[in-house]
N, CA, C and O of each residue as an XYZ file, in Angstrom:
292
protein
N     -12.035     -3.643     -7.678
C     -11.780     -3.753     -7.084
C     -11.878     -3.745     -6.553
O     -11.156     -4.558     -5.976
N     -12.933     -2.880     -5.496
C     -12.489     -2.073     -3.967
C     -11.637     -2.694     -2.690
O     -11.639     -3.877     -2.350
N     -11.070     -1.849     -2.203
C     -10.855     -2.207     -0.535
C     -10.682     -3.498     -0.547
O     -10.156     -4.570     -0.850
N     -11.983     -2.254      0.335
C     -12.688     -3.634      1.265
C     -13.606     -4.709      0.401
O     -14.740     -4.979      0.795
N     -12.959     -5.414     -1.008
C     -14.076     -6.268     -0.781
C     -12.308     -6.715     -1.889
O     -12.123     -6.274     -3.024
N     -11.964     -7.028     -1.632
C     -10.759     -7.508     -1.963
C     -10.178     -9.189     -1.369
O     -10.009     -9.587     -0.217
N      -9.871    -10.302     -3.459
C      -9.998    -12.370     -2.549
C      -8.446    -11.927     -2.793
O      -7.876    -11.005     -3.377
N      -8.084    -13.023     -2.069
C      -6.187    -13.130     -1.719
C      -5.510    -12.926     -3.191
O      -6.000    -13.941     -3.686
N      -4.781    -12.387     -4.204
C      -4.045    -13.106     -5.028
C      -4.902    -11.580     -6.109
O      -4.644    -10.792     -7.019
N      -5.210    -11.692     -5.845
C      -5.920    -10.590     -7.065
C      -5.825     -8.592     -6.501
O      -6.503     -7.845     -5.796
N      -4.798     -8.504     -7.183
C      -4.879     -7.671     -7.119
C      -5.719     -6.103     -7.439
O      -6.519     -5.907     -8.354
N      -5.181     -4.914     -6.204
C      -6.187     -3.177     -5.655
C      -5.245     -3.031     -6.105
O      -4.137     -3.420     -5.736
N      -5.742     -2.061     -7.545
C      -5.116     -0.574     -7.429
C      -5.211      0.512     -5.726
O      -6.238      0.864     -5.146
N      -4.073      0.730     -5.415
C      -4.432      1.816     -4.007
C      -4.682      3.160     -4.838
O      -5.779      3.700     -4.696
N      -3.541      3.858     -5.876
C      -3.816      5.363     -6.300
C      -2.411      5.087     -6.051
O      -1.891      4.350     -5.213
N      -1.491      6.435     -7.682
C      -0.001      6.459     -7.621
C       0.564      5.110     -8.807
O       1.745      4.827     -9.005
N      -0.587      4.465     -9.444
C       0.496      3.346     -9.872
C       0.242      1.757     -8.715
O       0.856      0.700     -8.857
N      -0.294      1.905     -8.169
C       0.448      1.320     -6.822
C      -0.665      0.264     -6.752
O      -1.810      0.714     -6.736
N      -0.525     -0.945     -6.712
C      -1.120     -2.631     -7.107
C      -0.513     -2.802     -5.569
O       0.429     -2.166     -5.097
N      -1.527     -4.124     -4.725
C      -1.326     -4.867     -3.642
C      -1.724     -5.757     -4.069
O      -2.321     -5.682     -5.143
N      -1.605     -6.680     -3.574
C      -2.365     -8.218     -3.677
C      -1.428     -8.564     -2.253
O      -0.499     -8.040     -1.638
N      -2.444    -10.003     -2.133
C      -2.541    -10.791     -1.184
C      -2.464    -11.902     -0.862
O      -3.558    -12.463     -0.795
N      -1.295    -12.721     -0.530
C      -1.047    -14.545     -0.782
C      -1.679    -15.486      0.578
O      -1.671    -16.712      0.459
N      -2.121    -14.969      1.626
C      -3.102    -15.697      2.708
C      -1.872    -15.201      3.987
O      -2.034    -15.768      5.068
N      -0.690    -14.198      3.900
C       0.197    -13.971      5.170
C       0.976    -12.779      4.054
O       1.652    -12.122      4.845
N       1.169    -12.307      2.947
C       2.021    -11.539      2.611
C       1.238    -10.280      1.733
O       0.358    -10.547      0.915
N       1.657     -8.949      2.000
C       0.714     -8.181      1.117
C       1.682     -7.832     -0.083
O       2.803     -7.438      0.239
N       1.536     -7.880     -0.742
C       3.315     -7.369     -2.082
C       2.429     -6.508     -2.335
O       1.200     -6.576     -2.333
N       3.177     -5.648     -2.565
C       2.886     -4.122     -3.170
C       3.728     -4.312     -4.673
O       4.695     -5.072     -4.728
N       3.289     -3.592     -5.802
C       3.955     -3.656     -6.917
C       3.046     -2.225     -7.718
O       1.906     -1.774     -7.612
N       4.474     -1.806     -8.665
C       3.781     -0.664     -9.333
C       4.162     -0.614    -10.775
O       5.016     -1.422    -11.140
N       3.643      0.240    -11.677
C       2.529      0.019    -12.923
C       3.650      0.386    -13.395
O       3.634      1.533    -13.841
N       4.824     -0.271    -13.480
C       6.389     -0.072    -14.170
C       7.114     -1.269    -15.390
O       6.451     -2.305    -15.444
N       8.360     -1.241    -16.341
C       7.892     -2.438    -16.891
C       9.023     -2.397    -16.289
O       9.953     -1.714    -16.718
N       9.078     -2.930    -15.497
C      10.578     -3.583    -14.651
C       9.632     -4.235    -13.580
O      10.407     -4.677    -12.732
N       8.152     -4.560    -13.134
C       7.323     -4.885    -12.210
C       7.974     -5.625    -11.021
O       7.779     -6.717    -10.488
N       8.864     -4.552    -10.809
C       9.110     -4.637     -9.245
C       7.971     -4.784     -7.798
O       6.867     -4.242     -7.854
N       8.392     -5.542     -6.604
C       7.457     -6.303     -5.770
C       8.016     -5.985     -4.921
O       9.243     -6.074     -4.874
N       7.358     -5.559     -4.070
C       7.595     -6.143     -2.722
C       6.465     -6.820     -1.852
O       5.275     -6.553     -2.019
N       7.019     -7.898     -0.719
C       6.770     -8.633     -0.058
C       7.094     -8.462      1.333
O       8.124     -8.580      1.996
N       5.663     -8.085      1.620
C       5.721     -7.406      3.472
C       4.575     -8.420      3.955
O       3.413     -8.666      3.632
N       5.613     -8.931      5.001
C       4.430     -9.748      6.597
C       4.500     -9.051      7.873
O       5.187     -8.141      8.336
N       3.626     -9.735      8.248
C       2.340     -8.835      8.904
C       3.299     -8.156      9.972
O       2.757     -7.096     10.284
N       4.804     -8.349     10.849
C       5.085     -7.015     11.950
C       6.371     -6.577     10.695
O       7.491     -6.876     11.109
N       6.372     -6.185      9.827
C       6.595     -5.594      8.680
C       5.616     -4.058      8.147
O       5.847     -2.888      7.842
N       4.547     -4.904      8.274
C       3.431     -3.778      7.353
C       3.104     -2.331      8.906
O       2.960     -1.109      8.950
N       3.135     -3.620     10.020
C       3.019     -2.847     11.575
C       3.387     -2.299     11.844
O       2.873     -1.436     12.554
N       5.446     -2.349     11.270
C       6.488     -1.672     11.572
C       6.044      0.589     11.013
O       6.191      1.748     11.400
N       5.151     -0.779      9.262
C       5.003      0.270      8.729
C       3.684      1.899      8.478
O       3.467      2.904      7.801
N       3.278      1.209      9.428
C       1.881      1.759     10.062
C       2.465      2.465     10.889
O       2.768      3.641     10.690
N       2.831      1.431     12.558
C       3.558      3.014     13.276
C       4.609      3.920     11.993
O       4.372      5.085     11.676
N       5.349      3.385     11.608
C       6.171      4.722     11.409
C       5.084      6.045     10.535
O       5.180      7.272     10.538
N       4.122      5.138      9.876
C       3.855      6.595      8.959
C       2.946      7.479      9.987
O       3.115      8.690     10.132
N       1.502      6.363     11.005
C       1.158      7.674     12.305
C       2.342      8.524     13.303
O       1.947      9.126     14.301
N       4.173      8.501     12.838
C       4.757      9.018     13.308
C       4.702      9.975     12.405
O       4.081     10.965     12.794
N       5.092     10.028     11.430
C       4.925     11.209     10.992
C       4.384     12.281      9.910
O       4.754     13.325      9.374
N       2.959     11.133      9.913
C       2.156     12.625      8.985
C       1.238     13.208     10.596
O       0.105     13.562     10.267
N       1.359     13.294     11.420
C       0.897     14.343     11.966
C       1.664     15.765     12.277
O       1.724     16.726     13.043
N       2.116     15.255     11.284
C       3.115     16.062     11.824
C       3.346     17.872      9.953
O       3.546     19.076      9.795
N       3.071     16.484      9.142
C       2.282     17.434      7.914
C       1.205     18.445      8.373
O       0.596     17.865      9.272
N       0.779     19.433      8.227
C      -0.083     19.888      7.312
C      -1.219     19.922      6.521
O      -2.253     20.562      6.713
N      -0.806     18.849      5.218
C      -1.603     19.177      3.967
C      -0.519     17.567      3.647
O       0.697     17.421      3.526
N      -1.235     16.969      3.621
C      -0.842     15.083      2.691
C      -0.957     15.422      1.394
O      -1.571     16.457      1.133
N      -0.447     14.700      0.423
C      -0.681     15.858     -0.870
C      -1.707     14.560     -1.834
O      -2.405     14.609     -2.847
N      -1.214     13.211     -0.610
C      -2.773     12.571     -1.067
C      -4.332     12.872     -0.748
O      -5.411     12.355     -1.040
N      -4.006     13.675     -0.203
C      -5.978     15.111      0.232
C      -6.088     15.847     -0.820
O      -7.063     16.597     -0.783
N      -5.084     15.947     -2.267
C      -5.561     16.318     -3.312
C      -6.091     15.892     -4.182
O      -6.842     16.579     -4.875
N      -5.787     14.255     -4.470
C      -5.879     13.039     -5.353
C      -6.668     12.070     -4.464
O      -6.786     12.151     -3.242
N      -7.410     10.742     -5.629
C      -8.489     10.012     -5.689
C      -7.696      8.289     -5.191
O      -6.666      8.513     -4.555
N      -7.755      7.953     -5.226
C      -5.807      6.650     -4.384
C      -6.772      5.289     -3.229
O      -7.877      4.759     -3.343
N      -5.634      5.161     -2.171
C      -6.783      4.010     -1.941
C      -7.764      4.543     -0.132
O      -8.359      3.759      0.608
N      -7.588      6.077      0.072
C      -8.705      6.096      0.608
C      -9.572      5.505      1.311
O      -9.769      4.553      0.556
N     -10.202      5.338      2.118
C     -10.778      3.985      2.377
C     -11.781      4.448      2.765
O     -12.694      3.715      3.144
C-alpha cells in the first residue's frame, strides 16, 4: 500500500524495516523484529518529532535515505 493511500489500521511500510499504522488518533510504528516492539505517537508528539527532524536534518549534507528506497513520498 502506498503512503498516500493508507487506511486506518492497515500497516504501511516506511523503509528500513519500519511499518506505520493509524488507529484514528495515534500513529503506531513497528519494526520488523521478533519482539514486535511498537510505539504509539499521538499528534503533539508527532509535531515535536517533525520539528526536531526539521532542526537537525538541514545540518546534514547528505542523508542516508537519499540512497535508499523507503518512505519518501
